[in-house]
Amino acid sequence: MTDFDDSNNIIHMENICKRFYIGTENESEILHHISLDISRGEFTSIVGESGSGKSTLMNIIGLLDHPTEGSYELMGVDVLHMRDNDLSRIRNRQIGFVFQTYNLIPRMSALKNVEMPMMYAGIDQRTRTERAKELLTMVGMGEKLRNPPDTLSGGQKQRVAIARALANDPAVILADEPTGALDSKTGHLVMDIFHRLHDEQGITIVLITHSPSLAEETGRILTLVDGEFVDERRGRNAH
Amino acid sequence: MLIENIKLAFASLSANKLRTFLTMLGIIIGIASVIAIMTVGNSQTEENARQMSMFGVNTIEVYMWLSGEVIAQDEEEYLAKMPEFKPEMMQQMVDQFGDRIEAVAVRCYLGSGQAGIEGQDITKVYANCNIMGVNPGYFTVYSSEASLTDGQLFSSKDPANDYSCIVSDRLVNNLFGGDIKKAIGSKINISINGEASLSYTILGVYLMQGMGGGIDAASEKDISTTVYIPYANAQALTTDPYSKKISNFSLAAKSSDDVIGLTEELQAFFTSLLPEDSGTQVACYNNLSWIEDVNANMRRQTMSITMIGAIALLVGGIGVMNIMTVSITERTKEIGTRKALGAPNGAIRMQFITEAIIICLLGGVLGMLLGVAAGYIVCHFVQGIPVAMSLESVLVSFLFSFGIGVFFGFYPANKAAKMDPIEALRYE
């Protein structure tokens, strides 16, 4: 259905504005003319205080929300004029979400959770299970395939969630405060996984965080203040 | 995907076993009541048909009467005006339809009384009886009621003076201790309506069937059974002037396929024989259409009560809808996650509809078992009739519970499918 361009430009956003309560007296603009380019293999962090608009931006990047103005091309394809089902497909194949609260489906084993995006992609059961096992082994969860989420620790849950995000080999991993619910030691272990994925497999990652110290580990830091990028630089501790 | 949905549905249903069961209970009770009602209704219908077929499905009854008010100066004139099937009419009918008629039956009820063995004290050994004059054809037309098992039928050349009779096996039990050989050829005295007794020779014995003779007596011994005497003899003896006229008779069609057609043709035949404006009317009935009427009526009643049972099912369905709405609210975050991971709206909708269908189908199967059991208990222990399970009720309830799942699952499932993923992900 969609011809994705194989070029290095994964995300190309121009003049993205997002306004809420349009036409009411509460109307407010959360994002002001944001432009953003992310290339293949970049590990970018978007840093901002709460209220800076980073969640809104993430929702727009993740195709969960529509900007009020602007253009957005994902791998060279205009994704702002698509129907719901097409957007679902693109989210499914091209974007891997990692949430702060893991968002694993309860009552389903780690394996089934990782299989889920592949199920929606229509991949057959055997391939699904094989790939899910592979991914879980890769994030060090090979021993806990059958465990349901409530038997796993926070760090383990997040590793399962990362494996799930990778399931359909997406163009970009969108991680929203992935260590926000973890203690610092476990948080570091999770960050190590992201670094490994980035360093060893060249996976494109966008990390959304309020923590400047985490951001310093990434190759590129974009600082968002009141809906505008105010600074762009290389992380001090970038690998 | 379907298998995936089914597995998922079972997983989420078993996560909340009590709630699932309580929700199912509505469906169970609804389906059970519908099935129970249908089973009992069906059994009742079959039992009716079985009992009515004992009257003979080939039987056609023909009646003649005077419609409207009969104006007569005295009894004699009134009697003269009463219409009857004259012998020439009967002959004409036999000429015209003879090859399609198995037998014609006429009867003349003489009264009730008691029978005793000649030469013995009737106060000690007796049998209650009704005395009815019939022609030999009667035993063919009403074979299910009075079927000769021993001896022979009336065959006298002078039937008016033929004092022979055919009695029931029960009368033989009462008078002869069940010895049929001894009974046949024996003379019995019968007093009719308390008058002086007449002497009859037993010619044959028939087996009395269930419906045969008014089971209203206190004991087996006092049961009144019918003693059949020759029609002409009864006509000669009767003191009732109305009984001397044939105002109705029955006949058996040779083929049950011909019953409806023959009934119509006989109706036309007799109507054509009657003088116009005489006020005399003829009607031909057959049991087949009567059975159909009774069955149709029974089915209507069953349907009406089933509708009431279906209300229970409706309430059950609303329960499913209610619990699905709750379940979807509880799983808002899961729905948001699934959408973020690329589940199209249709897949979310299917997931929850599948869940609703599975609750309903499980409830449907359990309800079916319960309903069959309840139907069996009512039929077997309460009404004492054989159980006729209706296969269609099983099929209908299966489809019905499936339909309830779809119908009552659709609204909540659609609500889930249309959730805004951002809102849903934020839900705690």
XYZ file of C-alpha atoms in Angstrom:
667
model
C 0.000 0.000 0.000
C 2.677 2.481 0.929
C 6.028 2.803 -0.723
C 8.423 3.695 1.985
C 11.523 5.348 0.871
C 14.695 3.591 1.873
C 16.650 6.780 2.284
C 18.247 7.774 5.513
C 15.577 10.193 6.541
C 13.207 8.425 8.888
C 11.240 11.358 10.286
C 10.758 14.668 8.538
C 8.521 17.163 10.283
C 7.978 20.767 9.364
C 6.118 23.532 11.146
C 4.153 21.247 13.373
C 1.626 23.113 15.498
C -0.779 21.608 17.944
C -3.611 23.592 19.413
C -6.205 22.329 21.837
C -9.748 23.557 22.530
C -9.811 25.229 19.155
C -12.483 27.901 18.887
C -13.099 28.142 22.620
C -11.777 30.679 25.047
C -9.459 28.006 26.435
C -7.721 27.567 23.086
C -4.029 27.078 23.615
C -1.119 26.176 21.405
C 1.042 23.423 22.884
C 3.520 23.038 20.029
C 4.729 26.050 18.073
C 6.011 25.402 14.574
C 8.230 22.499 15.408
C 10.495 21.068 12.742
C 12.289 17.814 13.313
C 14.420 15.492 11.212
C 15.592 12.147 12.419
C 17.937 10.042 10.351
C 18.356 6.311 10.261
C 20.464 4.987 13.114
C 20.232 8.083 15.282
C 19.681 7.856 19.018
C 17.862 11.084 19.763
C 16.481 12.257 23.068
C 13.814 14.881 23.428
C 14.159 16.446 26.856
C 11.602 18.623 28.488
C 9.881 19.444 31.738
C 6.362 18.280 32.182
C 4.113 20.690 30.321
C 6.750 21.367 27.699
C 4.694 19.539 25.095
C 6.894 16.466 24.800
C 4.051 14.002 25.284
C 2.018 15.761 22.623
C 4.996 15.659 20.299
C 5.501 11.985 20.987
C 1.854 11.266 20.235
C 2.203 13.062 16.926
C 5.429 11.238 16.041
C 3.757 7.976 17.052
C 0.751 8.708 14.813
C -1.609 8.612 17.760
C -2.459 12.280 17.399
C -2.905 14.703 14.550
C -1.111 18.062 14.433
C -3.244 21.146 13.815
C -0.797 22.408 11.235
C 2.368 21.317 9.518
C 3.625 18.346 7.550
C 4.979 15.015 8.625
C 6.661 12.438 6.445
C 7.625 9.093 7.855
C 10.230 7.458 5.607
C 9.229 9.788 2.809
C 5.516 9.124 3.076
C 3.007 11.788 4.041
C 1.263 10.273 7.014
C -1.069 13.124 7.897
C -3.717 12.357 5.322
C -4.334 8.753 6.008
C -7.334 6.831 7.189
C -7.421 5.262 10.650
C -6.763 1.745 9.463
C -3.751 2.804 7.415
C -2.389 4.643 10.431
C -2.865 1.490 12.497
C -0.831 -0.406 9.939
C 1.975 2.117 9.996
C 2.056 2.177 13.783
C 2.127 -1.573 13.692
C 4.980 -1.954 11.190
C 7.079 1.204 11.527
C 6.830 2.366 15.114
C 7.819 0.523 18.256
C 6.359 2.008 21.407
C 7.989 1.648 24.799
C 5.901 3.163 27.601
C 6.825 4.388 31.046
C 4.313 1.994 32.618
C 5.313 -0.919 30.346
C 1.691 -1.448 29.243
C 2.047 -5.183 28.969
C -1.270 -6.947 28.586
C -2.087 -8.720 31.836
C -3.042 -12.422 31.713
C -0.838 -12.905 28.653
C 2.612 -14.472 28.876
C 5.713 -12.499 27.972
C 5.885 -14.490 24.773
C 2.268 -13.686 23.822
C 2.839 -10.011 24.595
C 5.780 -9.911 22.204
C 3.797 -11.834 19.601
C 0.916 -9.380 19.712
C 2.139 -6.756 17.204
C 3.024 -9.605 14.835
C -0.487 -11.015 15.235
C -1.933 -7.679 14.113
C 0.541 -7.730 11.214
C -0.916 -11.064 10.134
C 2.249 -13.085 10.624
C 1.665 -16.811 11.075
C 1.791 -18.391 14.495
C 5.018 -20.342 14.059
C 7.056 -17.419 12.737
C 5.602 -15.250 15.445
C 6.612 -17.568 18.257
C 10.076 -18.066 16.828
C 10.725 -14.367 16.441
C 9.272 -13.561 19.859
C 11.549 -16.128 21.496
C 14.519 -14.694 19.655
C 13.701 -11.145 20.759
C 13.074 -12.108 24.360
C 16.354 -14.008 24.447
C 18.064 -10.956 23.030
C 16.819 -8.741 25.879
C 17.755 -11.414 28.411
C 14.246 -12.703 29.038
C 14.715 -16.072 27.367
C 14.054 -17.851 30.650
C 10.743 -16.148 31.354
C 8.843 -16.783 28.141
C 5.771 -18.212 29.841
C 5.593 -15.719 32.689
C 2.639 -13.392 32.798
C 3.558 -9.740 33.512
C 2.490 -9.763 37.151
C 5.218 -12.292 37.942
C 7.934 -10.043 36.509
C 9.857 -7.194 38.113
C 9.672 -3.673 36.674
C 12.946 -4.023 34.800
C 11.925 -7.385 33.403
C 8.613 -5.972 32.278
C 10.340 -3.152 30.471
C 12.651 -5.597 28.729
C 9.630 -7.553 27.524
C 8.131 -4.273 26.346
C 11.311 -3.474 24.396
C 11.214 -6.897 22.772
C 7.588 -6.205 21.858
C 8.511 -2.828 20.350
C 11.054 -4.557 18.125
C 8.671 -7.303 16.979
C 7.820 -5.990 13.529
C 11.280 -4.543 12.927
C 10.054 -0.927 13.024
C 11.741 2.101 11.506
C 11.885 3.820 14.860
C 11.581 2.990 18.530
C 9.639 5.603 20.479
C 10.480 5.321 24.139
C 8.453 7.525 26.467
C 10.198 7.800 29.847
C 11.170 4.124 29.698
C 13.049 4.275 33.004
C 10.620 6.608 34.722
C 9.090 3.870 36.861
C 12.362 2.099 37.635
C 15.023 2.600 40.271
C 18.249 4.026 38.909
C 20.136 0.736 38.801
C 17.404 -1.059 36.880
C 16.927 2.066 34.799
C 20.543 1.862 33.743
C 20.145 -1.773 32.772
C 17.217 -0.813 30.553
C 19.181 2.082 29.044
C 21.994 -0.363 28.351
C 19.641 -2.404 26.249
C 18.718 0.663 24.193
C 22.388 1.469 23.720
C 23.148 -2.072 22.680
C 20.302 -2.047 20.147
C 21.526 1.251 18.798
C 25.242 0.407 18.755
C 25.032 -3.166 17.569
C 21.997 -3.118 15.302
C 21.835 0.520 14.289
C 18.269 0.844 15.465
C 16.791 4.345 15.347
C 15.573 5.406 18.759
C 13.732 8.483 19.986
C 13.848 8.778 23.744
C 11.454 11.145 25.434
C 12.529 12.038 28.961
C 12.533 14.751 31.558
C 15.897 13.569 32.874
C 18.886 15.515 31.482
C 21.347 12.902 32.775
C 19.699 10.130 30.741
C 19.670 12.368 27.701
C 23.394 12.959 27.997
C 23.934 9.304 27.090
C 22.363 9.794 23.680
C 23.942 11.030 20.491
C 21.648 13.968 20.016
C 19.727 15.989 22.572
C 16.789 18.202 21.657
C 15.506 20.350 24.456
C 11.855 21.272 24.361
C 10.664 24.273 26.358
C 7.084 25.532 26.111
C 6.480 23.836 22.819
C 9.629 24.927 21.062
C 13.050 23.381 20.574
C 15.484 25.698 22.293
C 18.666 23.714 22.020
C 20.215 20.915 20.010
C 23.541 19.351 20.883
C 25.448 16.123 21.211
C 25.228 14.233 24.502
C 28.280 14.460 26.713
C 28.345 10.779 27.517
C 27.280 9.583 24.092
C 28.635 6.199 23.166
C -6.798 -14.177 14.498
C -10.097 -15.839 15.332
C -8.382 -18.570 17.318
C -6.279 -15.869 18.940
C -9.441 -13.981 19.886
C -11.060 -17.094 21.288
C -7.999 -17.883 23.402
C -7.874 -14.293 24.554
C -11.548 -14.360 25.439
C -11.121 -17.516 27.504
C -8.108 -16.012 29.253
C -9.948 -12.860 30.245
C -13.113 -14.733 31.166
C -11.236 -17.168 33.385
C -9.446 -14.252 35.046
C -12.800 -13.288 36.523
C -14.506 -16.600 37.052
C -17.203 -15.550 39.482
C -18.185 -12.533 37.453
C -18.197 -14.559 34.252
C -20.380 -17.185 35.872
C -22.844 -14.648 37.247
C -23.102 -13.030 33.841
C -23.564 -16.394 32.242
C -26.267 -17.234 34.755
C -28.634 -14.815 33.060
C -28.112 -16.567 29.749
C -28.268 -19.992 31.394
C -31.614 -19.263 32.992
C -32.978 -17.653 29.837
C -31.953 -20.475 27.535
C -32.961 -23.104 30.097
C -36.456 -21.689 30.428
C -36.906 -21.448 26.670
C -35.661 -24.996 26.147
C -37.703 -26.368 29.029
C -40.866 -24.716 27.740
C -40.221 -25.906 24.216
C -39.456 -29.441 25.366
C -42.598 -29.656 27.469
C -44.676 -28.062 24.707
C -43.242 -30.374 22.122
C -43.803 -33.441 24.278
C -47.337 -32.312 24.961
C -48.004 -31.822 21.266
C -46.638 -35.233 20.416
C -48.646 -36.789 23.216
C -51.791 -35.060 21.941
C -51.102 -36.335 18.475
C -50.507 -39.817 19.820
C -53.714 -39.812 21.827
C -55.738 -38.342 19.036
C -54.394 -40.774 16.511
C -56.101 -43.411 18.643
C -59.363 -42.049 17.347
C -58.136 -43.015 13.960
C -56.596 -40.561 11.547
C -58.565 -42.086 8.683
C -61.880 -41.432 10.339
C -64.362 -38.977 8.879
C -67.421 -38.003 10.849
C -70.569 -36.774 9.144
C -73.257 -34.801 10.939
C -76.608 -33.505 9.879
C -78.696 -30.997 11.793
C -81.320 -28.379 11.457
C -79.995 -24.883 11.823
C -81.967 -22.085 13.362
C -84.957 -22.408 15.609
C -87.279 -25.298 14.920
C -90.899 -24.294 15.155
C -93.137 -27.194 15.943
C -96.583 -27.584 17.556
C -95.672 -30.730 19.413
C -92.997 -33.305 19.847
C -94.253 -35.359 16.957
C -94.004 -32.524 14.498
C -90.634 -31.572 15.855
C -89.419 -35.106 15.418
C -90.751 -35.221 11.904
C -88.779 -32.132 11.059
C -85.497 -33.534 12.365
C -83.342 -34.419 9.392
C -81.709 -37.802 8.960
C -79.461 -39.750 6.643
C -81.985 -41.836 4.817
C -81.010 -45.359 3.694
C -81.102 -44.289 0.031
C -78.662 -41.455 0.740
C -76.320 -43.891 2.406
C -76.635 -46.296 -0.505
C -75.918 -43.511 -2.974
C -72.819 -42.582 -1.013
C -71.593 -46.171 -1.011
C -72.233 -46.384 -4.753
C -70.301 -43.244 -5.449
C -67.420 -43.457 -2.974
C -67.424 -47.136 -2.077
C -63.998 -47.858 -3.507
C -62.457 -45.187 -1.291
C -64.269 -46.147 1.897
C -62.962 -48.882 4.145
C -66.035 -49.090 6.344
C -69.028 -47.108 7.565
C -69.956 -47.025 11.230
C -73.287 -46.182 12.798
C -74.147 -46.344 16.440
C -77.139 -46.083 18.687
C -76.609 -45.534 22.363
C -79.053 -47.479 24.452
C -78.075 -46.560 27.993
C -75.992 -47.706 30.941
C -76.569 -50.564 33.267
C -75.192 -53.690 34.756
C -74.430 -57.101 33.367
C -74.486 -60.365 35.253
C -74.153 -64.026 34.380
C -77.461 -65.649 33.625
C -78.603 -67.744 36.523
C -76.356 -66.016 39.058
C -77.045 -63.278 41.572
C -76.342 -59.979 39.816
C -75.710 -58.215 43.119
C -72.705 -60.478 43.722
C -71.139 -60.884 40.312
C -71.668 -57.921 38.046
C -69.985 -55.559 35.641
C -70.942 -51.965 34.941
C -71.532 -51.254 31.312
C -72.800 -48.902 28.649
C -74.866 -50.501 25.948
C -74.360 -49.381 22.420
C -75.803 -50.678 19.205
C -73.267 -50.735 16.376
C -72.914 -52.212 12.918
C -69.983 -54.537 12.115
C -68.242 -51.676 10.264
C -67.922 -49.910 13.605
C -65.146 -52.299 14.613
C -63.174 -51.337 11.523
C -63.679 -47.588 11.784
C -63.023 -47.538 15.534
C -60.519 -50.359 15.584
C -58.268 -48.434 17.923
C -61.070 -48.154 20.437
C -62.685 -51.526 20.068
C -60.639 -54.115 18.304
C -62.002 -57.648 18.334
C -59.480 -60.067 19.817
C -61.582 -63.208 20.255
C -64.836 -64.555 18.871
C -66.633 -62.957 15.966
C -68.675 -60.000 14.817
C -72.433 -59.795 14.345
C -73.573 -61.597 11.227
C -77.209 -62.479 11.851
C -79.667 -62.277 8.955
C -82.181 -60.816 11.362
C -80.179 -58.267 13.310
C -83.222 -56.685 14.942
C -83.767 -59.880 16.850
C -80.161 -60.800 17.269
C -79.477 -60.811 21.001
C -75.746 -61.294 20.785
C -73.106 -58.963 22.139
C -69.445 -58.128 22.078
C -67.911 -57.328 25.440
C -64.668 -55.921 26.770
C -61.830 -57.949 28.232
C -62.521 -56.188 31.523
C -66.092 -57.377 31.613
C -64.734 -60.875 31.075
C -62.393 -60.277 33.994
C -65.255 -59.215 36.221
C -67.764 -61.875 35.253
C -65.707 -64.850 34.184
C -62.480 -64.294 36.033
C -60.729 -63.558 32.768
C -61.651 -66.882 31.136
C -62.390 -65.788 27.578
C -63.136 -69.299 26.312
C -65.756 -69.723 28.978
C -67.166 -66.264 28.292
C -67.711 -66.724 24.567
C -71.049 -68.393 24.037
C -72.194 -67.678 27.591
C -75.389 -65.840 28.235
C -75.406 -62.668 30.283
C -78.281 -60.631 31.616
C -78.101 -56.914 31.055
C -80.378 -54.438 32.742
C -80.479 -51.146 30.923
C -81.370 -47.937 32.702
C -82.705 -49.929 35.626
C -85.295 -51.779 33.557
C -85.890 -55.495 33.375
C -82.881 -57.381 32.153
C -82.415 -58.833 28.703
C -80.472 -61.924 27.880
C -77.549 -61.679 25.449
C -75.088 -64.241 24.184
C -71.436 -63.212 24.128
C -70.209 -63.418 20.561
C -66.816 -61.807 20.866
C -64.376 -59.974 23.104
C -62.496 -56.763 22.402
C -59.463 -55.322 24.119
C -60.314 -52.111 25.870
C -57.837 -49.332 25.146
C -57.042 -46.425 27.357
C -59.621 -44.056 25.963
C -62.274 -46.768 25.626
C -64.709 -46.234 28.385
C -64.828 -43.380 30.825
C -62.446 -44.223 33.616
C -64.338 -42.518 36.394
C -65.032 -45.391 38.723
C -63.410 -45.693 42.102
C -61.988 -49.154 41.515
C -60.886 -51.278 38.634
C -63.879 -53.514 39.211
C -66.374 -50.678 38.891
C -65.018 -49.375 35.624
C -67.796 -49.121 33.132
C -67.055 -50.654 29.747
C -69.094 -50.758 26.579
C -71.152 -53.739 25.579
C -71.805 -53.683 21.839
C -75.035 -55.113 20.489
C -76.280 -55.184 16.881
C -77.357 -51.777 15.628
C -80.744 -52.977 14.450
C -81.373 -54.645 17.765
C -80.659 -51.401 19.583
C -82.902 -49.538 17.186
C -85.681 -51.973 17.943
C -85.193 -51.651 21.675
C -84.636 -47.940 22.058
C -87.425 -45.848 23.511
C -85.791 -42.619 22.460
C -87.354 -41.476 19.192
C -84.312 -39.373 18.312
C -82.084 -42.422 18.383
C -84.159 -43.983 15.635
C -82.922 -41.450 13.164
C -79.381 -41.479 11.860
C -78.207 -37.932 12.339
C -74.547 -38.803 12.311
C -72.244 -41.591 11.261
C -68.562 -42.198 10.733
C -66.515 -43.803 8.055
C -62.924 -44.772 7.519
C -61.114 -43.745 4.370
C -59.031 -46.451 2.758
C -55.961 -44.213 2.594
C -54.948 -41.533 5.045
C -53.741 -39.476 2.081
C -57.329 -39.380 0.858
C -58.870 -38.221 4.125
C -58.832 -34.508 3.415
C -60.009 -34.932 -0.192
C -62.722 -37.402 0.695
C -63.975 -35.149 3.473
C -64.390 -32.286 1.036
C -66.071 -34.414 -1.593
C -68.483 -35.941 0.905
C -69.342 -32.500 2.128
C -70.168 -31.431 -1.415
C -72.041 -34.672 -2.060
C -74.348 -34.412 0.934
C -74.871 -30.697 0.489
C -76.051 -31.360 -3.050
C -78.550 -33.968 -1.788
C -80.175 -31.588 0.637
C -83.087 -29.504 -0.505
C -82.305 -25.818 -0.496
C -83.855 -23.544 2.121
C -84.706 -26.498 4.307
C -82.366 -25.233 6.983
C -80.744 -28.624 7.107
C -77.007 -28.644 7.214
C -74.339 -31.264 6.822
C -70.813 -31.130 8.085
C -67.990 -33.544 7.543
C -65.028 -33.557 9.906
C -61.904 -35.571 9.959
C -59.570 -36.128 12.860
C -56.634 -35.159 10.747
C -57.687 -31.555 10.476
C -58.781 -31.632 14.079
C -55.372 -32.939 15.133
C -53.786 -30.232 13.005
C -55.955 -27.609 14.688
C -55.175 -28.848 18.166
C -51.477 -29.073 17.359
C -51.427 -25.627 15.828
C -53.153 -24.314 18.911
C -50.668 -26.105 21.128
C -47.786 -24.681 19.150
C -49.236 -21.200 19.462
C -49.516 -21.607 23.217
C -45.989 -22.965 23.440
C -44.760 -20.036 21.385
C -46.531 -17.536 23.632
C -45.009 -19.022 26.763
C -41.654 -19.250 25.022
C -41.891 -15.516 24.465
C -42.155 -15.047 28.207
C -39.120 -17.289 28.628
C -37.363 -15.187 26.034
C -37.747 -12.188 28.331
C -35.444 -13.961 30.773
C -33.049 -14.362 27.881
C -33.313 -10.671 27.085
C -32.491 -9.806 30.693
C -29.526 -12.168 30.452
C -28.388 -10.416 27.305
C -28.570 -7.046 29.017
C -26.437 -8.523 31.800
C -23.838 -9.499 29.219
C -23.888 -6.009 27.780
C -23.526 -4.529 31.241
C -20.570 -6.677 32.194
C -18.896 -6.115 28.842
C -19.171 -2.371 29.375
C -17.566 -2.729 32.799
C -14.884 -5.028 31.448
C -14.042 -2.621 28.657
C -13.767 0.303 31.041
C -11.427 -1.740 33.216
C -9.314 -2.618 30.233
C -9.141 0.854 28.752
C -5.370 0.922 29.074
C -5.057 -2.453 27.379
C -7.216 -1.198 24.527
C -5.057 1.922 24.210
C -1.912 -0.193 24.159
C -3.300 -2.506 21.526
C -4.254 0.447 19.374
C -0.818 2.008 19.793
C 0.752 -1.276 18.757
C -1.277 -1.240 15.582
C -4.554 -3.021 16.270
C -7.119 -1.723 13.788
C -10.538 -0.783 15.181
C -12.054 -3.856 13.611
C -9.696 -6.152 15.506
C -10.579 -4.543 18.849
C -14.274 -4.805 18.036
C -13.918 -8.458 17.085
C -12.001 -9.224 20.259
C -14.797 -8.025 22.511
C -17.621 -9.376 20.409
C -15.891 -12.753 20.515
C -15.740 -12.481 24.271
C -19.453 -11.699 24.493
C -20.289 -14.525 22.105
C -18.266 -16.974 24.153
C -20.005 -15.997 27.397
C -23.332 -16.449 25.640
C -22.445 -19.729 23.963
C -21.113 -21.219 27.184
C -24.224 -20.022 28.954
C -26.281 -21.347 26.064
C -24.810 -24.834 26.310
C -25.211 -24.966 30.092
C -28.714 -23.544 29.806
C -29.548 -26.120 27.178
C -28.501 -28.971 29.464
C -30.423 -27.457 32.345
C -33.457 -26.828 30.137
C -33.489 -30.366 28.790
C -33.187 -31.705 32.328
C -36.018 -29.452 33.535
C -38.153 -30.380 30.534
C -37.487 -34.047 31.218
C -38.431 -33.706 34.874
C -41.671 -31.894 34.067
C -42.665 -34.313 31.318
C -41.628 -37.462 33.089
C -42.467 -36.849 36.713
C -45.141 -34.167 36.626
C -47.119 -34.850 33.472
C -46.157 -38.465 32.974
C -45.799 -38.193 29.240
C -42.903 -39.352 27.078
C -40.263 -36.691 26.474
C -39.968 -35.434 22.944
C -36.784 -33.379 22.714
C -37.079 -30.883 19.950
C -33.863 -30.771 18.001
C -34.850 -27.435 16.595
C -35.007 -25.930 20.071
C -31.381 -26.955 20.558
C -30.421 -25.385 17.280
C -32.517 -22.317 17.923
C -31.039 -21.778 21.376
C -27.537 -22.178 19.979
C -28.158 -19.601 17.303
C -30.035 -17.442 19.765
C -27.214 -17.325 22.276
C -24.812 -16.607 19.448
C -27.078 -13.812 18.298
C -27.375 -12.379 21.802
C -23.589 -12.350 22.037
C -23.323 -10.425 18.797
C -26.222 -8.105 19.551
C -25.392 -7.228 23.139
C -21.655 -7.438 22.583
C -21.684 -5.056 19.669
C -22.373 -1.824 21.503
C -19.623 -2.185 24.151
C -17.201 -3.646 21.601
C -17.828 -0.741 19.307
C -17.270 1.635 22.183
C -13.907 -0.035 22.758
C -13.028 0.106 19.074
C -13.728 3.827 18.917
C -11.710 4.786 21.978
C -9.175 7.507 21.473
C -5.806 5.760 21.943
C -4.235 8.738 23.713
C -7.049 8.968 26.243
C -7.039 5.217 26.642
C -3.286 5.067 27.245
C -3.550 7.776 29.865
C -6.345 5.929 31.705
C -5.318 4.613 35.106
